[in-house]
Every structure is written in C-alpha cells, then in structure tokens.
C-alpha cells in the first residue's frame, strides 16, 4: 500500500497518498470535517498535492450518495488543463522567445482590470467569430439556467469565453524528453462559472439555515438529491464544465495561430491532445455503486486515461496515464500543490528570487507574479513518487515560455 489510512470518529476513513510530502494540520482538520458528513461513500481519497481550501480541501476526492456539496466543487467550476504535442522540435523555435510570448499574450486576453467603468483587459472587447460560434453552442443551456436564476444573466460569460484569467492560470510552451514542442494551458469557466458556484453555495447555505450550526463548517452546506436546487445545480455545474472545456479549446486554437505567426516552420498541433478537468463533479460507478464524485483539485485517472499534472512555474510537468486504482476512485493529483498562501509567498520572496527561480523560462518576472514562485509549491517529484500507484508518466515537460494572467 502506498497510502495511509486515517480513521475518523463518527465519520468515514480518509486514505492519503501523501508519502514523503507535507500535509498541513489545518488541511487534516478540514478533511476530517468532510469525512463526518453522513452521505460520504466508503472513504475520502486524498492526493499528494493536498492543501487547505474553502470548505473542502484542495487535492481531495469526495464520493457522495444522495447529496452534493457546492463549495466542494468550488467556484472555478471545470478548471483544468489542456495540452497538445506539435510536430515542432526545439530547433524550430526562435532563439529569442520573447516574441513568441508576446504573440500569445496578444492572442489570448489575460489578467484582470479592476475599477468601475473600465474595460476588463481579461475579456474580449469584441469577441472574434470563433468565440461567437462557440458561445452559440452554449447559449441554449445558459438560457435555461438564467430563466430560473436571472441574476446569473448579468455575468462575464460570452466575453470571457477563450480567455485565461488570473492567479495560477497559465499558458506554456514546453519541451518533452525528445525536445518536441508542446502547448499547454490551465483555465476554467471564468466569471460565469464563478457566479454559478457562488450563487449555489449561497443557496445551499440558505436552504440549510436551520441546520447550518450543526455542520462542521458552513461551507459544507449541501443539497439533498430530489430537492429542487439539487437538480438545478447539477444542470448548472454541468453547463459550466462544458463552458470550461470549450474555453480551453478556443484558447488552444488561438495559441496555435499565434505561434504560426512567429515560427516559420509549418506544423500541426493535434497530436496527443489532452483536455481534462480537475475541479468538477460527475456521476461514476465505484465498488459497484452509482455515486457522485467531486474532484476538488484532482484528475480522473481511469486505466489507460491520459491526464496532465503540471508543476509550478519553473518546474517540470507531466503527461500521465491512469492506472485505474479503485481505492483512489481512479484519481490522481492536479498539480504540485501549494505549501503557503499567496500573501505568505509575497511576504517571503522578492523579485530577485523570482528571476533566479525562472531563469530558464521566458515569462514575467515582476512583483505581481511572486505569489506563483516555484518555492510556494510542493516538490513535484515528491508528489509524483507519492502517487506512483495511481498513474504512470508518459511524458515529462519543461517550460520554455510561460504566460500568466
């Protein structure tokens, strides 16, 4: 066994694939709170990138029967990764990669502009035709949701489709062991997904107002299956997950188009493409039972299934193949996992530290990205070793260009 078992008085056991990686005490307490919920199926599965989250722990797999916890899915619904191997090699890239980074930054809106009356630089001013067409496919579902929940209509939806966002979302150009070029990106359902997640978290807490004092944490408020808001949430979260996947598709197409403006060698970029969520919920069958599986910072790793485990900015990333480990509900980690908060990283490290840690990467090296410094994350090699019975490594990638919001 490569996992540890933690028994929980009055709750289900917790199985942790965390050998050789730190687990903060607050995260353990949060896991125990979740394990005490009466509808947890069999056990919680905890990935090696585990760290404190809102309500439920990031890096956990939460199987439930008859109920769903909106805050466990979170507000970045459908957040995940996409990677595509190209027919390019390192020799095809320009000697100076700044132009390639600039072209990608121009092709994909990223970041965020705060302030009333100012256009958000992280959205489209006039969405291109490809975005309009993709939004057209999403619109019927959005209209069904907003007919019942009109406050969700006035959100960043159409103009956020095909945009990156902020925080740990990124676009990278990477090289594998054979010096083949990959494009990789990380984003989710943007403003509209955040609005959907926040609204249904509030609804769950309102529905449980009489009982919320009895919960270990108010963010563990849940919908019971059969209730009106349960069905509405399942529909809305499914739509947001579809939005997130299409968002990554649009971005990848624009990244490829931008690269073609800079790289003289003709290439294709549809080889070994992978598009996977790591903040989502879906119905699955495990141990012979139909259950709802919430992966909060975890990736599906069914036998033979391809997935992506990114390292931190400046560290290796991995294309993996699932081993179908049923004890983990066929899951693996979604990344390295933070060891400290964003504020702590900004307090502890300097721009000089950031420059040294990302010396081999063409990327921003300023005070606004210090919170993403590699030292704020766990050691990706230790994380991969801890989950050696969950996935096998197919490709090891190293970044040469990184675009941050």
XYZ file of C-alpha atoms in Angstrom:
405
model
C 0.000 0.000 0.000
C 1.274 3.442 -0.879
C -1.440 5.235 1.070
C -2.069 5.858 4.756
C -5.444 5.403 6.418
C -6.738 7.901 8.967
C -9.796 6.788 10.911
C -12.343 9.461 11.773
C -14.595 9.143 14.832
C -18.181 9.467 13.653
C -17.172 9.534 10.009
C -15.704 7.600 7.103
C -11.957 6.803 6.851
C -9.530 9.026 4.951
C -6.997 7.427 2.595
C -3.996 9.656 1.897
C -1.483 9.223 -0.932
C 0.913 11.646 0.779
C 4.042 9.598 1.452
C 7.019 11.961 1.577
C 5.032 15.200 1.142
C 3.852 17.593 3.887
C 0.195 17.833 4.912
C -0.706 20.904 6.986
C -2.645 20.402 10.210
C -5.471 22.693 9.079
C -5.908 20.600 5.937
C -6.166 17.423 8.042
C -8.854 19.046 10.198
C -10.754 20.107 7.105
C -10.573 16.581 5.700
C -11.919 15.189 8.958
C -14.847 17.633 8.828
C -15.749 16.451 5.333
C -15.370 12.790 6.285
C -18.020 13.278 9.000
C -20.726 14.243 6.530
C -23.380 11.491 6.610
C -23.529 10.868 2.857
C -19.827 10.185 2.189
C -19.424 6.861 0.335
C -16.786 4.463 1.736
C -13.874 6.902 2.266
C -12.249 10.154 1.159
C -9.255 9.853 -1.184
C -6.543 12.468 -0.651
C -3.970 13.311 -3.309
C -0.330 14.298 -2.574
C -0.892 17.942 -3.601
C -3.431 18.350 -0.771
C -3.737 21.754 0.910
C -6.293 23.909 2.697
C -9.271 25.088 0.645
C -12.625 26.743 1.205
C -14.992 24.305 2.895
C -13.266 21.223 1.498
C -9.599 20.500 0.970
C -7.943 21.047 -2.413
C -6.472 17.767 -3.607
C -9.329 15.597 -2.360
C -11.770 13.196 -3.986
C -15.190 13.244 -2.326
C -17.616 10.446 -3.247
C -21.203 11.038 -2.100
C -24.580 9.335 -2.279
C -27.814 11.299 -2.206
C -26.216 14.718 -1.728
C -23.805 17.192 -3.270
C -21.694 19.963 -1.658
C -21.417 23.013 -3.960
C -18.441 24.503 -2.078
C -16.558 21.225 -2.528
C -16.739 21.742 -6.285
C -15.876 25.390 -5.667
C -16.277 28.491 -7.815
C -13.699 27.727 -10.515
C -16.012 25.069 -11.916
C -14.436 22.895 -14.592
C -10.988 24.372 -14.085
C -8.491 22.101 -15.755
C -5.688 21.552 -18.218
C -5.187 21.147 -21.929
C -2.016 20.058 -23.707
C -1.192 19.381 -27.350
C 2.002 17.969 -28.792
C 3.079 19.629 -32.008
C 5.203 18.392 -34.888
C 7.787 21.059 -33.984
C 11.094 20.455 -32.206
C 13.180 22.814 -30.083
C 15.316 23.640 -33.139
C 12.242 25.159 -34.812
C 11.752 27.730 -32.060
C 13.258 31.222 -32.414
C 16.445 31.911 -30.435
C 14.719 34.760 -28.615
C 11.390 33.558 -27.197
C 10.100 36.973 -26.129
C 8.331 37.466 -29.470
C 6.509 34.146 -29.078
C 5.359 35.063 -25.563
C 4.165 38.476 -26.791
C 2.239 36.912 -29.662
C 0.439 34.531 -27.289
C -0.315 37.368 -24.867
C -1.825 39.370 -27.736
C -3.914 36.426 -28.956
C -5.439 35.429 -25.590
C -6.945 38.018 -23.194
C -5.460 37.501 -19.737
C -5.241 39.186 -16.351
C -7.904 41.472 -14.961
C -8.513 45.225 -14.844
C -10.274 46.388 -11.709
C -12.355 49.544 -11.429
C -15.841 50.731 -12.294
C -16.283 51.869 -15.860
C -13.007 50.350 -17.060
C -12.970 47.551 -19.619
C -11.576 44.351 -18.158
C -8.409 43.574 -20.126
C -9.035 39.895 -19.374
C -12.164 39.849 -21.564
C -12.868 40.411 -25.247
C -13.998 43.878 -26.282
C -15.389 42.411 -29.499
C -15.323 38.595 -29.439
C -13.980 37.042 -32.658
C -16.181 34.855 -34.862
C -14.831 31.600 -33.390
C -15.845 32.758 -29.903
C -19.289 33.805 -31.143
C -19.773 30.380 -32.730
C -18.708 28.559 -29.565
C -20.972 30.758 -27.443
C -23.841 29.943 -29.804
C -23.446 26.271 -28.862
C -23.510 27.152 -25.145
C -26.354 29.670 -25.311
C -29.404 27.327 -25.167
C -28.205 25.787 -21.904
C -27.351 29.200 -20.483
C -30.839 30.477 -21.299
C -32.453 27.530 -19.488
C -30.386 28.265 -16.376
C -30.933 32.025 -16.416
C -34.684 31.718 -16.930
C -34.790 30.234 -13.449
C -31.875 32.230 -11.994
C -31.943 35.607 -13.792
C -29.175 37.095 -11.640
C -26.722 34.817 -13.490
C -27.530 36.544 -16.793
C -25.537 39.677 -15.964
C -22.175 37.908 -15.697
C -18.941 37.672 -17.641
C -19.952 34.873 -19.982
C -19.732 35.453 -23.748
C -16.835 37.928 -23.439
C -14.839 35.608 -21.152
C -15.001 32.607 -23.481
C -11.489 31.887 -24.758
C -9.737 33.945 -22.059
C -7.196 32.916 -19.441
C -7.911 34.691 -16.160
C -5.531 35.310 -13.261
C -3.881 33.509 -10.340
C -2.394 30.118 -11.190
C -3.915 30.023 -14.678
C -1.258 29.923 -17.381
C -0.292 29.182 -20.977
C 3.044 27.482 -21.593
C 5.274 26.361 -24.411
C 7.094 23.230 -23.259
C 9.653 20.693 -24.476
C 9.489 16.973 -23.750
C 12.382 14.491 -23.342
C 12.787 14.295 -27.117
C 12.803 18.099 -27.485
C 9.375 18.045 -29.112
C 7.298 21.203 -28.606
C 4.045 21.142 -26.627
C 1.498 23.847 -25.901
C -0.165 23.589 -22.500
C -2.733 25.755 -20.725
C -4.708 25.918 -17.484
C -8.057 27.684 -17.029
C -11.715 27.083 -16.210
C -15.207 28.523 -16.528
C -14.136 32.114 -15.812
C -16.578 34.730 -14.492
C -19.784 32.878 -15.287
C -18.574 29.712 -13.543
C -17.592 31.753 -10.511
C -21.055 33.336 -10.418
C -22.779 29.940 -10.722
C -20.626 28.411 -7.988
C -21.075 31.358 -5.621
C -24.843 31.513 -6.175
C -25.443 27.844 -5.452
C -23.133 27.881 -2.415
C -25.314 30.704 -1.039
C -28.474 28.755 -1.898
C -27.209 25.654 -0.095
C -26.432 27.699 2.997
C -29.847 29.386 2.845
C -31.621 26.034 2.414
C -29.825 24.716 5.499
C -30.213 27.839 7.620
C -31.955 25.906 10.413
C -29.311 23.173 10.433
C -26.143 25.045 9.455
C -24.995 25.415 13.085
C -24.773 21.621 13.247
C -22.376 21.407 10.313
C -18.615 21.185 10.984
C -18.218 24.100 8.536
C -20.903 26.269 6.910
C -19.177 25.700 3.555
C -20.151 22.038 3.815
C -23.789 23.040 3.235
C -25.308 20.623 0.735
C -28.285 19.841 -1.488
C -30.094 16.554 -0.984
C -30.938 14.552 -4.078
C -34.578 15.042 -5.039
C -34.670 18.656 -3.874
C -35.301 21.374 -6.469
C -31.927 23.053 -6.074
C -30.080 19.733 -6.387
C -31.304 19.174 -9.941
C -30.761 22.826 -10.853
C -27.212 22.741 -9.521
C -26.365 19.539 -11.380
C -27.587 21.163 -14.617
C -25.734 24.433 -13.973
C -22.475 22.800 -12.923
C -22.599 20.517 -15.968
C -23.045 23.540 -18.214
C -20.132 25.366 -16.535
C -17.911 22.324 -17.018
C -18.811 22.300 -20.721
C -18.016 26.035 -20.876
C -14.623 25.397 -19.259
C -13.686 22.692 -21.753
C -14.730 24.880 -24.699
C -12.863 27.820 -23.168
C -9.656 25.794 -23.282
C -10.385 24.673 -26.855
C -10.739 28.286 -28.041
C -7.560 29.357 -26.244
C -5.540 26.475 -27.667
C -6.662 27.327 -31.203
C -5.581 30.934 -30.659
C -2.237 29.911 -29.143
C -1.508 27.737 -32.185
C -2.479 30.565 -34.549
C -0.245 32.998 -32.651
C 2.695 30.590 -32.778
C 2.286 30.208 -36.535
C 2.819 33.970 -36.901
C 6.222 33.684 -35.217
C 7.516 30.206 -36.122
C 8.478 29.824 -39.772
C 8.297 26.002 -39.834
C 4.816 24.673 -40.792
C 3.377 22.446 -38.060
C 0.315 20.710 -36.728
C -0.709 20.663 -33.078
C -3.313 17.965 -32.681
C -1.049 15.108 -31.635
C -1.801 13.540 -28.207
C -4.134 16.398 -27.275
C -5.476 16.110 -23.721
C -8.293 18.185 -22.177
C -9.167 17.316 -18.567
C -10.994 18.955 -15.659
C -9.667 18.992 -12.111
C -12.444 20.942 -10.295
C -15.701 19.189 -11.071
C -18.401 16.667 -10.148
C -19.869 13.811 -12.164
C -21.691 10.506 -11.710
C -19.476 7.422 -11.770
C -19.625 3.779 -10.732
C -17.246 2.661 -7.983
C -17.283 -0.516 -5.906
C -20.474 -1.473 -7.744
C -22.390 1.641 -6.703
C -23.523 4.727 -8.617
C -22.038 7.739 -6.806
C -21.383 11.414 -7.321
C -17.631 12.009 -7.374
C -16.392 15.527 -6.620
C -12.772 16.076 -7.550
C -11.608 19.279 -5.889
C -8.135 19.675 -7.306
C -7.858 16.102 -8.612
C -7.863 14.448 -12.039
C -9.642 11.358 -13.306
C -7.109 8.544 -13.777
C -9.095 5.587 -15.081
C -6.988 2.772 -16.506
C -5.405 3.992 -19.738
C -6.837 7.520 -19.438
C -4.452 10.384 -20.226
C -4.160 13.317 -17.841
C -1.966 16.315 -17.041
C -0.146 17.076 -13.780
C 1.562 20.479 -14.033
C 4.431 21.509 -11.802
C 4.891 25.048 -10.571
C 6.163 27.923 -12.689
C 9.710 26.800 -13.493
C 9.297 23.122 -12.522
C 8.583 20.032 -14.627
C 5.080 18.983 -15.683
C 3.822 15.534 -16.616
C 1.538 13.893 -19.136
C 0.349 10.766 -17.326
C -1.682 7.632 -17.965
C -4.105 6.446 -15.313
C -3.613 3.061 -13.644
C -7.267 2.765 -12.603
C -6.593 2.486 -8.866
C -10.062 1.950 -7.417
C -9.015 2.892 -3.873
C -8.393 6.455 -5.130
C -11.690 6.362 -7.053
C -9.454 6.292 -10.145
C -7.949 9.715 -9.444
C -4.590 11.462 -9.210
C -3.266 14.886 -8.195
C -3.915 18.006 -10.270
C -0.512 19.578 -9.718
C 2.204 20.151 -7.151
C 0.013 21.859 -4.531
C 0.791 24.998 -2.582
C 2.835 24.952 0.618
C 1.952 28.528 1.549
C -0.678 31.175 0.838
C -0.265 33.777 -1.869
C 0.197 36.517 0.727
C 2.859 34.482 2.527
C 4.740 33.945 -0.736
C 4.698 37.685 -1.445
C 5.924 38.377 2.095
C 8.709 35.812 1.973
C 10.131 36.175 -1.551
C 11.444 39.007 -3.731
C 11.530 39.777 -7.447
C 15.195 38.692 -7.423
C 14.101 35.301 -6.068
C 11.547 35.053 -8.872
C 14.160 35.946 -11.518
C 16.537 33.235 -10.256
C 13.840 30.569 -9.946
C 12.590 31.135 -13.513
C 15.935 31.906 -15.195
C 15.326 29.234 -17.858
C 11.792 30.411 -18.716
C 10.629 33.334 -20.880
C 7.998 34.803 -18.558
C 7.013 37.792 -16.460
C 9.436 38.416 -13.598
C 7.770 41.122 -11.529
C 6.138 41.643 -8.137
C 2.668 40.697 -9.391
C 3.678 37.055 -10.018
C 5.746 36.394 -6.886
C 2.769 34.501 -5.418
C 3.354 31.906 -8.171
C 7.077 31.455 -7.437
C 8.122 27.760 -7.562
C 9.135 27.771 -3.878
C 5.487 28.391 -2.879
C 4.667 24.887 -4.156
C 5.480 21.336 -3.097
C 8.273 19.386 -4.781
C 6.636 17.952 -7.906
C 8.996 14.947 -7.905
C 7.924 14.003 -4.367
C 4.283 14.456 -5.394
C 4.749 12.138 -8.373
C 6.508 9.479 -6.279
C 3.685 9.510 -3.721
C 1.144 8.632 -6.439
C 3.181 6.030 -8.273
C 0.335 3.508 -7.932
C -2.199 5.968 -9.370
C -0.519 6.990 -12.651
C 2.437 6.261 -14.881
C 4.412 9.030 -16.572
C 4.040 9.207 -20.351
C 5.900 12.459 -20.999
C 7.964 14.855 -18.883
C 7.692 18.506 -19.952
C 9.803 21.548 -19.123
C 8.625 25.084 -19.780
C 10.458 27.494 -22.028
C 7.665 30.110 -22.252
C 5.047 30.891 -19.593
C 2.172 33.407 -19.855
C 0.487 34.389 -16.572
C -2.646 36.448 -16.064
